[in-house]
XYZ file of C-alpha atoms in Angstrom:
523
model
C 0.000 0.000 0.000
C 2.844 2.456 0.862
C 4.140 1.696 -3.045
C 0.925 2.066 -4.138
C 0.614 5.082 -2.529
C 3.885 7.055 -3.396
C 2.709 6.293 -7.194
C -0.341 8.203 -6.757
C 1.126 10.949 -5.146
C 3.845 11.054 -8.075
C 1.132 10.863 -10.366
C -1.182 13.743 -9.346
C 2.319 15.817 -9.185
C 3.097 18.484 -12.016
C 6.224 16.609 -11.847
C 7.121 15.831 -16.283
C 6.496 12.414 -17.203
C 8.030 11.623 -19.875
C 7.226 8.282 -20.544
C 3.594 7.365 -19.412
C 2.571 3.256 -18.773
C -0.418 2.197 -19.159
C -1.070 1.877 -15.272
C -0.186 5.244 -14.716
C -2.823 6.223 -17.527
C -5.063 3.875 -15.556
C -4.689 6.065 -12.810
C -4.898 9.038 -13.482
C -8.160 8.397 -15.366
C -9.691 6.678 -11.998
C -8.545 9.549 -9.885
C -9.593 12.349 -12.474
C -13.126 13.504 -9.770
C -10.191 13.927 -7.627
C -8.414 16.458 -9.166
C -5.520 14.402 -11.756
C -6.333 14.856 -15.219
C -5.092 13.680 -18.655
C -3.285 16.523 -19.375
C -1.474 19.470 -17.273
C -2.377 21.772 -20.444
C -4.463 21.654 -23.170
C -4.267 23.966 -25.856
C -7.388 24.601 -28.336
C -5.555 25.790 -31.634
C -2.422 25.025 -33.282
C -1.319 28.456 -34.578
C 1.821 30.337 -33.446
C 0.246 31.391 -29.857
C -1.018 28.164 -29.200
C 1.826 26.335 -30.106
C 4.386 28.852 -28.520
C 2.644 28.248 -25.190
C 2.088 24.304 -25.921
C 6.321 23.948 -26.137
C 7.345 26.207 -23.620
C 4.679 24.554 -21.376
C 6.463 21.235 -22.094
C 10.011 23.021 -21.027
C 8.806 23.412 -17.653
C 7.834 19.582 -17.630
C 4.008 19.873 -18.213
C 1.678 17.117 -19.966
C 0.447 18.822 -22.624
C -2.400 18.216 -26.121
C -2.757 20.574 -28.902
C -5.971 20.411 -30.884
C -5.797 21.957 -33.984
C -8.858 21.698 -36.725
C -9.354 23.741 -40.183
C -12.795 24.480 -41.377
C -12.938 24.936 -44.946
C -13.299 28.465 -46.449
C -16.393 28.753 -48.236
C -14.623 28.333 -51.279
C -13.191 24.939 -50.268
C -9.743 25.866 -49.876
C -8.236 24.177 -45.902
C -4.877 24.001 -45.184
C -2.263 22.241 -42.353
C -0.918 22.425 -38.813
C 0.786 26.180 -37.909
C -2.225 28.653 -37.902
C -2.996 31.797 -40.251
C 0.483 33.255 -40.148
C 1.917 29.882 -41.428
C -0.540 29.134 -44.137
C -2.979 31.833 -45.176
C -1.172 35.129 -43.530
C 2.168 36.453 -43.058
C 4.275 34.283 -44.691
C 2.632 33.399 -47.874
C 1.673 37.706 -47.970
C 5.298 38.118 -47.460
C 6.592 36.177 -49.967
C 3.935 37.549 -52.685
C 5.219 40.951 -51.736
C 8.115 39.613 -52.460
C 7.882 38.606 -56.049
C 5.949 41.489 -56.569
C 9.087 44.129 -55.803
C 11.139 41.736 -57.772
C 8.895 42.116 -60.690
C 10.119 45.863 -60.022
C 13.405 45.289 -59.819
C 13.789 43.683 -62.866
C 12.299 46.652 -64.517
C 14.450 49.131 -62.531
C 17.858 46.687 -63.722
C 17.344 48.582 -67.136
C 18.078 51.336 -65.696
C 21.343 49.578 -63.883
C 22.343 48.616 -66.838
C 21.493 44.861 -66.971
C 20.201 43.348 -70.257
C 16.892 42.018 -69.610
C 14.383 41.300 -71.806
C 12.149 43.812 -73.150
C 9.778 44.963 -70.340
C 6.517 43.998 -71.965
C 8.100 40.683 -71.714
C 7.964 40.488 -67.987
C 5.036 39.144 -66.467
C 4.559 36.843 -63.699
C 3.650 32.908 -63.759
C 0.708 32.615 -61.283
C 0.660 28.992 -61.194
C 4.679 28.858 -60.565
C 4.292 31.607 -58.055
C 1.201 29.999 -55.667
C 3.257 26.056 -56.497
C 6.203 27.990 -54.446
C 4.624 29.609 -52.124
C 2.613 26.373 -51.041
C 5.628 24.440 -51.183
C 6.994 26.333 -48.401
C 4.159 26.040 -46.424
C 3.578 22.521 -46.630
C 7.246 22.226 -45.918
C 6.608 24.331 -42.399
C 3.620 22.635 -41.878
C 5.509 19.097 -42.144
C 8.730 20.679 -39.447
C 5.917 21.733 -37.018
C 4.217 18.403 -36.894
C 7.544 16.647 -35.989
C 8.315 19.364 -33.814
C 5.653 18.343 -31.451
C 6.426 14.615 -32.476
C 9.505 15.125 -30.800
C 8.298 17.259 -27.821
C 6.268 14.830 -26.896
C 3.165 17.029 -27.554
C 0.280 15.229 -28.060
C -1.444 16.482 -31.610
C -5.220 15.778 -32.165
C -5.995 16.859 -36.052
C -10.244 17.206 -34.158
C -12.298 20.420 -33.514
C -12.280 20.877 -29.983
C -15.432 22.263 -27.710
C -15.842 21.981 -23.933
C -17.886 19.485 -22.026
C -17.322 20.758 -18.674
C -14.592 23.517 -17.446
C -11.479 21.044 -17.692
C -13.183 18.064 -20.729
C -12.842 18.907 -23.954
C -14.447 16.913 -26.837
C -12.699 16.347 -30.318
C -14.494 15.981 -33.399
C -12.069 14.372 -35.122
C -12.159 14.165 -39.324
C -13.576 10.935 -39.681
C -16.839 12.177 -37.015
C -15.416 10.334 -34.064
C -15.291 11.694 -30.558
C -12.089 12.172 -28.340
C -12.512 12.867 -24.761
C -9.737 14.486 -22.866
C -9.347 16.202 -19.396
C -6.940 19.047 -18.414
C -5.867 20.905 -15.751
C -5.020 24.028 -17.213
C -6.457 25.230 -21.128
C -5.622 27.872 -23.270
C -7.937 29.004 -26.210
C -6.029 30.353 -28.864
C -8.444 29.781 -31.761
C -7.885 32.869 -33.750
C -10.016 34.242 -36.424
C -11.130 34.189 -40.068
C -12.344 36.540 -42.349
C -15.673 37.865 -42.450
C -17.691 38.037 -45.404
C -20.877 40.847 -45.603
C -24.177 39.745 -45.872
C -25.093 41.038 -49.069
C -26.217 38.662 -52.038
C -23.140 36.882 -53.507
C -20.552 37.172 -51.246
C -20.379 33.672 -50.030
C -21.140 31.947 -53.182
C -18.715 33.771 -55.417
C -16.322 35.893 -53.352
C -13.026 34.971 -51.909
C -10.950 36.197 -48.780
C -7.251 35.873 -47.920
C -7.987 32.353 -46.767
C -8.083 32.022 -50.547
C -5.536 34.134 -52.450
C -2.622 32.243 -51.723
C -3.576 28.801 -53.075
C -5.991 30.399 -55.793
C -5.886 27.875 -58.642
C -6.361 29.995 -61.611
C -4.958 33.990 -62.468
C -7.101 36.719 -60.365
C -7.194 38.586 -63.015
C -8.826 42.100 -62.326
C -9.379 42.068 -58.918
C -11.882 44.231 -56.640
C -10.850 44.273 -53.217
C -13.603 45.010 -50.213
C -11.922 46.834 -47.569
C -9.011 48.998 -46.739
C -7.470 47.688 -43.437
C -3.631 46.307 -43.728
C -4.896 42.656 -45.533
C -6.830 44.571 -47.927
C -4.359 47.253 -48.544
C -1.084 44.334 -49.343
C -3.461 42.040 -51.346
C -4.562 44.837 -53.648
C -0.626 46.068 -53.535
C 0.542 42.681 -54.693
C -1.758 42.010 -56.855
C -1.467 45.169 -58.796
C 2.061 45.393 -58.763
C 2.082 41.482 -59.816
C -0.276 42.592 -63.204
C -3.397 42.160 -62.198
C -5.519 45.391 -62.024
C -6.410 46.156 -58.502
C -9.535 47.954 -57.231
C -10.437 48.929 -53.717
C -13.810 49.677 -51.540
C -12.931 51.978 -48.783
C -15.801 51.992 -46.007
C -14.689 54.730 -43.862
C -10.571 55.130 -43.783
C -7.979 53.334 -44.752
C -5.638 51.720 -42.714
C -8.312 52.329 -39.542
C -5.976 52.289 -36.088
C -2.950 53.648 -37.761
C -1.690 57.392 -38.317
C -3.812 58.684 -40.493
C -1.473 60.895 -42.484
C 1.037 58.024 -43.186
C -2.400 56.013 -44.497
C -2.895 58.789 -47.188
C 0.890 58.266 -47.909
C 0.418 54.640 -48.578
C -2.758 54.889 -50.324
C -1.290 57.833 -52.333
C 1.714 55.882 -53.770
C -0.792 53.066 -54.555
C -2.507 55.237 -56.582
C 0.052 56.282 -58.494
C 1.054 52.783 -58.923
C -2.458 52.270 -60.779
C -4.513 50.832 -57.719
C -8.144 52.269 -57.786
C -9.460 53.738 -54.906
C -13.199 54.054 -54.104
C -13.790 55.990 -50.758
C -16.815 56.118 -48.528
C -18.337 52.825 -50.682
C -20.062 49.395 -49.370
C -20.429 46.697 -51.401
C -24.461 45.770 -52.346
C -24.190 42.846 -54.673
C -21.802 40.509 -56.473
C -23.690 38.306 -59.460
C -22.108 36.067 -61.364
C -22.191 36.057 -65.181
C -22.628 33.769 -68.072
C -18.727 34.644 -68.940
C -18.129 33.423 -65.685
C -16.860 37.093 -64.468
C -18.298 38.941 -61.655
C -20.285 41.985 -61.518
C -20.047 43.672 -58.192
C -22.021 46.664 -57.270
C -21.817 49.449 -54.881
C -23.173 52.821 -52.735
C -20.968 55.811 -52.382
C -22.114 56.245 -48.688
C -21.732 60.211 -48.698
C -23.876 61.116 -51.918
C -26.049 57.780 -52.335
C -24.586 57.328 -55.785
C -24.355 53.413 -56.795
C -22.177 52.058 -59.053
C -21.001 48.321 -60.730
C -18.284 47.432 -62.640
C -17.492 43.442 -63.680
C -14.223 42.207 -62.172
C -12.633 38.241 -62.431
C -12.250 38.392 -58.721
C -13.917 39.811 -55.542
C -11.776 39.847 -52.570
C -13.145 40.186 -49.564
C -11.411 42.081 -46.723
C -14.164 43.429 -44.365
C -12.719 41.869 -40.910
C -12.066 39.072 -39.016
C -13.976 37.275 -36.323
C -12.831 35.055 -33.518
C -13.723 31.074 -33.585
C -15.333 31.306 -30.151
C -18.952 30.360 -31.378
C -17.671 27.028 -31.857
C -16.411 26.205 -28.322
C -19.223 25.850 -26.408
C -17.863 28.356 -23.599
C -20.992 28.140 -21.381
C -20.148 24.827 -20.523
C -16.832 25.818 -19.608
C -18.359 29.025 -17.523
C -16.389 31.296 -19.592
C -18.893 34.364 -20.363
C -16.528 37.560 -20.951
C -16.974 37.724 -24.809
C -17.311 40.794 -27.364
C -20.125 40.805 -29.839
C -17.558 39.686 -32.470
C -16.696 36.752 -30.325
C -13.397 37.972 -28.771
C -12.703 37.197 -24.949
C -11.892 39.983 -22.740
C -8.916 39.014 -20.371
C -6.802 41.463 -18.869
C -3.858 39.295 -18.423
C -4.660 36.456 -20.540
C -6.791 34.474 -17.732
C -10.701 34.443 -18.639
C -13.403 34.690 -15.794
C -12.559 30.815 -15.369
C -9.381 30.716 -13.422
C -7.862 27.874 -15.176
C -8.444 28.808 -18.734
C -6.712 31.367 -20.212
C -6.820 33.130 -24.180
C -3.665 34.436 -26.576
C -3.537 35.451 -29.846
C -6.151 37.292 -32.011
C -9.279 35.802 -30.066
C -8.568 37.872 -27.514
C -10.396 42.198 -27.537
C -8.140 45.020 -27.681
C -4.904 43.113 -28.414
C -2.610 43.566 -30.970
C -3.573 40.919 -33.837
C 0.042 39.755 -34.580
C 1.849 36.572 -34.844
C 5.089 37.918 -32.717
C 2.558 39.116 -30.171
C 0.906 35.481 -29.772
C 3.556 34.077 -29.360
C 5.764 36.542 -26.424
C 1.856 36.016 -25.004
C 1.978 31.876 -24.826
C 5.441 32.044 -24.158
C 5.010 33.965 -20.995
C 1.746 32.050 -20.236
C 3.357 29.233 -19.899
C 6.056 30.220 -17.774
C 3.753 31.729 -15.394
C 1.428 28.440 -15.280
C 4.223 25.885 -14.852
C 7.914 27.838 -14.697
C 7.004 30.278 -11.441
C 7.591 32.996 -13.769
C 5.581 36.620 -12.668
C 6.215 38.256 -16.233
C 3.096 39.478 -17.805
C 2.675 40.267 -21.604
C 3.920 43.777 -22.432
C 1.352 45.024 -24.866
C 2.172 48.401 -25.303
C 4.760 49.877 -28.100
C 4.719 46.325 -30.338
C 6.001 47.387 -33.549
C 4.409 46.564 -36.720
C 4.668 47.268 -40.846
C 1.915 47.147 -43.509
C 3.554 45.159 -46.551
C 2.111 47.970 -48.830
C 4.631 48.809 -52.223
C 5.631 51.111 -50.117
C 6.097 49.657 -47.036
C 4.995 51.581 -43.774
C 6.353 50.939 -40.441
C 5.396 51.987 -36.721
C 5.675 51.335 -33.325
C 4.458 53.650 -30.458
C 1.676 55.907 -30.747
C -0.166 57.512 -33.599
C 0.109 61.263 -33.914
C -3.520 61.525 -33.855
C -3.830 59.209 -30.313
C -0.820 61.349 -28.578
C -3.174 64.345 -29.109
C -5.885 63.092 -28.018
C -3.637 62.253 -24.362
C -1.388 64.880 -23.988
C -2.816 67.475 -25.928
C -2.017 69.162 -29.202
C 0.445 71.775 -27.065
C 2.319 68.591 -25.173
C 3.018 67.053 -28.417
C 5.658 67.636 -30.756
C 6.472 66.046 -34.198
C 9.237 66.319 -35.873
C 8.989 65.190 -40.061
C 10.846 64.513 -43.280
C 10.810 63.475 -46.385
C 13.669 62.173 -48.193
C 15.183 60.375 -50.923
C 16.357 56.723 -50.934
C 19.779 56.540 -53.018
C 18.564 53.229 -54.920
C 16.000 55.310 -56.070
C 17.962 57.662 -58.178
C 19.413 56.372 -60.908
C 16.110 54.620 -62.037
C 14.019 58.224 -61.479
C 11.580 56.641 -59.419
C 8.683 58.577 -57.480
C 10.039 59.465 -53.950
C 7.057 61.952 -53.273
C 5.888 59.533 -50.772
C 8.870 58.857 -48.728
C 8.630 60.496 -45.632
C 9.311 59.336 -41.749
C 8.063 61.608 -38.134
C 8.843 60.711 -34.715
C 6.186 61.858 -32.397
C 7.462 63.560 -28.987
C 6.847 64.802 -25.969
C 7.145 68.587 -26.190
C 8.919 69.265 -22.731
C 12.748 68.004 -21.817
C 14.081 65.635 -22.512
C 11.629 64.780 -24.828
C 10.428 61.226 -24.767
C 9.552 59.532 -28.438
C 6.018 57.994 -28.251
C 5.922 57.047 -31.592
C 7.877 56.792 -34.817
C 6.554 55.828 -38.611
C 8.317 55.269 -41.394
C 7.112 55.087 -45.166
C 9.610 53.650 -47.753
C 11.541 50.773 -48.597
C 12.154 47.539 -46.304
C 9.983 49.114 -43.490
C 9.842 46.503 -41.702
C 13.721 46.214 -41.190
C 14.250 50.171 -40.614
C 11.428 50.190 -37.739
C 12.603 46.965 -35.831
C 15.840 48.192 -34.326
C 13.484 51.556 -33.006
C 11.123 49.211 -31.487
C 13.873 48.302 -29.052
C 15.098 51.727 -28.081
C 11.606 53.265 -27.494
C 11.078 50.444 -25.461
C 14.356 50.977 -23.513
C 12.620 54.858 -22.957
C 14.340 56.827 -26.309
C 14.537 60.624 -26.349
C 14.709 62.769 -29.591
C 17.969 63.909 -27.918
C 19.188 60.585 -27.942
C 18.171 59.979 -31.372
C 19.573 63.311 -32.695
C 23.334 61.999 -31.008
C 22.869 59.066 -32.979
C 25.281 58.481 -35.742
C 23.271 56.742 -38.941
C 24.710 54.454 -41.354
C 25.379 55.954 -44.409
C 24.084 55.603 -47.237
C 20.790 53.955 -45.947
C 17.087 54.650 -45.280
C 16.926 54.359 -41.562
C 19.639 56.847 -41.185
C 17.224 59.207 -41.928
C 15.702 59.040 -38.514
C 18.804 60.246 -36.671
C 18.863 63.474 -39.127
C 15.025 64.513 -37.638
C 15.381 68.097 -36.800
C 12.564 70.029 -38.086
C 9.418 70.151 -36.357
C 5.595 70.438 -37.639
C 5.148 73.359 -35.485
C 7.711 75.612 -37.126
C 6.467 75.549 -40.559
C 10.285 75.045 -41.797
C 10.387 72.675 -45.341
C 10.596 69.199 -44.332
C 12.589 68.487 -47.853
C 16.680 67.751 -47.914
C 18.784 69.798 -49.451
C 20.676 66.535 -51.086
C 21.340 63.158 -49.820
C 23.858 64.502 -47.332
C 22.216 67.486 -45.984
């Protein structure tokens, strides 16, 4: 009995088992009504939050399932293990962007001197460029699966609801049932896009669940909405051949500074993208040609419109997977209309279950940001870590032609706190050398850091327009987290000739009227 008992008691531990007999299983199943369950952690979601917080969970020696499950778009199209930024998000958006600057470059060699062929010669192969890109992702989708192979992370391909606060049930592809008990459970379903109800939309449209894996050319392409996903599938696209047109509800780019939105849009413009503001979509019919004819109110003056299009792209929104959970059997009642749980600190109204990612309200809906989130979950349920997600200044870039990066506050939002008179910006525009010898359109390069008006003058935000965004604005993530000043960033030396040199040259403000323009490249 005393052997008996020591197993039990090393059974109901959080100790890590790493290899688990059939006994043991036995029970912990017998003594689940008193507190053991299957599972330390069970995670609800296999994207990069869930999965973060599923591995570093199993660092700190906890039992841990991930249940992961992909509902087909209404087109059809479904996809593997790894989430939205994997297989229907960043990645494959990055590496479209990708091919559709290199398309550019190609034309700008000319100008380099290369010998290329003529220019109406270049176009791209859709079919070879979507092959790629899926190639990759299958490829990451393949490295994750292992991953938790060889973590010992148990992986159940079955939509997941809850039976009770700690059972969840698995649907499982073939209709089956799986029953499984946890201690602990993290939702971290995420979201997908939402379509408007307006006749058409589901039957004929597609969303960026699609675009990526779309087995046939867009074609001329009209893209509902004007948020970040709307704004770099309509820049791709475009830049890639295929004429781009967008609906714009209310503003673009809605959250971010408004005045670098008008940049971005503007150099889209004058790229060829079409721009139709203060417009909702009414209708999309399919024709006998098999083309679409999508129609549409100017909001403002009533005025309706249609044109016919090969593709409709829908970009209105996402909504979190929630619905599908069955949360009131789990207790957990803190949910947004959209679906979205409010948590303050990741842990729900339930004590033991917890949310990271995009399902949760008011957080930040990016990948790097799920992931810090699980990462820090975990260490808090199982490592006797205290750290708490940091959700303030997380730097970001919209994969526009232009690419625009921030981090910090919007000039509009440090207004609105401190006042117009506590605020000061400081502005430029200036000119990229690569862009010289080609002549191409620098009108819309332009960076501000917004201030604190008073000594020593702490930065609360900075945004950049131009090329490789993304790069310039990730090294100024870390210093306005580590509390820059504009004096700081004035004593900073740049590296010369680049783009991000240009914000240690800031020195004119809005407030003084002064031109904004260099003098030359070394002014």
């Amino acid at each position: 009995m005393t052997m008996l008992g020591n197993l039990l008691r090393f059974v109901s531990s959080n100790r890590p088992v790493r290899r688990i007999d059939s006994f043991t299983v036995l029970v912990r199943r017998t003594l689940s009504s008193h507190g053991t369950f299957d599972y330390d952690l069970a995670v609800i979601g296999g994207g990069s939050g869930g999965l973060a917080c599923a591995k570093e969970a199993v660092n700190h020696g906890a039992r841990v399932a991930v249940l992961d499950y992909v509902t087909p778009s209404p087109l059809g199209t479904k996809w593997g293990l790894g989430g939205t930024c994997v297989n229907v998000g960043c990645i494959p958006k990055k590496l479209m962007h990708q091919a559709a600057l290199l398309g550019e470059s190609i034309h700008e060699a000319i100008s380099y001197g290369w010998q290329v062929p003529s220019p109406e010669a270049i176009k791209i192969n859709w079919s070879a460029l979507t092959e790629a890109v899926q190639n990759h992702i299958k490829s990451v989708n393949w490295v994750t699966r292992v991953d938790l192979r060889d973590k010992k992370i148990e992986y159940i391909n079955g939509l997941g609801e809850f039976k009770d606060p700690h059972t969840i049930v698995a649907t499982l592809k073939n209709g089956s049932k799986k029953e499984l008990t946890a201690k602990n459970i993290v939702i971290a379903v995420g979201g997908r896009p939402h379509y408007p109800d307006i006749p058409g939309a589901l039957e004929y449209c597609i969303s960026s669940d699609d675009i990526f894996s779309l087995g046939y050319p867009p074609g001329k392409t009209l893209v509902v909405g004007a948020g970040y996903i709307g704004l770099e599938c309509a820049g791709f696209l475009n830049s890639l051949g295929y004429k781009a047109t967008v609906l714009v509800r209310s503003v673009p780019l809605r959250g971010f500074d408004q005045q670098m939105a008008r940049i971005v849009t503007n150099e889209m413009e004058e790229k060829g993208v079409v721009f139709h503001h203060k417009c909702v979509p009414l209708s999309v019919e399919k024709l006998e040609s098999g083309q679409l004819k999508a129609r549409w109110q100017n909001n403002e003056t009533g005025e309706q419109c249609e044109d016919v299009f090969d593709t409709v792209l829908m970009a209105t929104g996402r909504y979190a997977l929630t619905k599908a959970l069955n949360l009131p059997a789990a207790g957990v009642n803190v949910l947004t209309e959209n679906g979205k749980i409010l948590a303050q600190t990741e842990q729900t109204n339930v004590g033991h279950i917890y949310a990271v990612g995009d399902v949760l309200e008011g957080r930040p809906e990016l990948t790097p940001v799920a992931i810090h989130a699980g990462r820090l979950l975990a260490r808090r349920m199982f490592g006797g870590s205290s750290q708490h997600m940091d959700y303030d200044n997380v730097a970001t870039t919209v994969f526009t032609p232009l690419e625009y990066g921030c981090v910090g506050l919007s000039e509009e939002v440090a207004m609105e706190r401190l006042g117009a008179e506590d605020v000061e910006v400081y502005h430029a525009y200036y000119k990229p050398t690569e862009f010289f010898i080609p002549q191409r359109n620098i009108r819309n390069c332009y960076l501000k850091a917004v201030a604190e008006r008073s000594a020593p003058q702490r930065v609360l935000g900075l945004h950049f327009v131009g090329p490789v965004a993304g790069e310039v604005i990730q090294g100024f993530a870390a210093a306005i987290k580590c509390g820059l000043t504009m004096e700081q960033l004035m004593n900073t030396v740049g590296i010369h000739p680049t783009v991000a040199e240009e914000f240690t040259r800031l020195n004119i403000t809005k407030r003084s009227g002064k031109d904004p323009n260099p003098a030359s490249c070394c002014s």
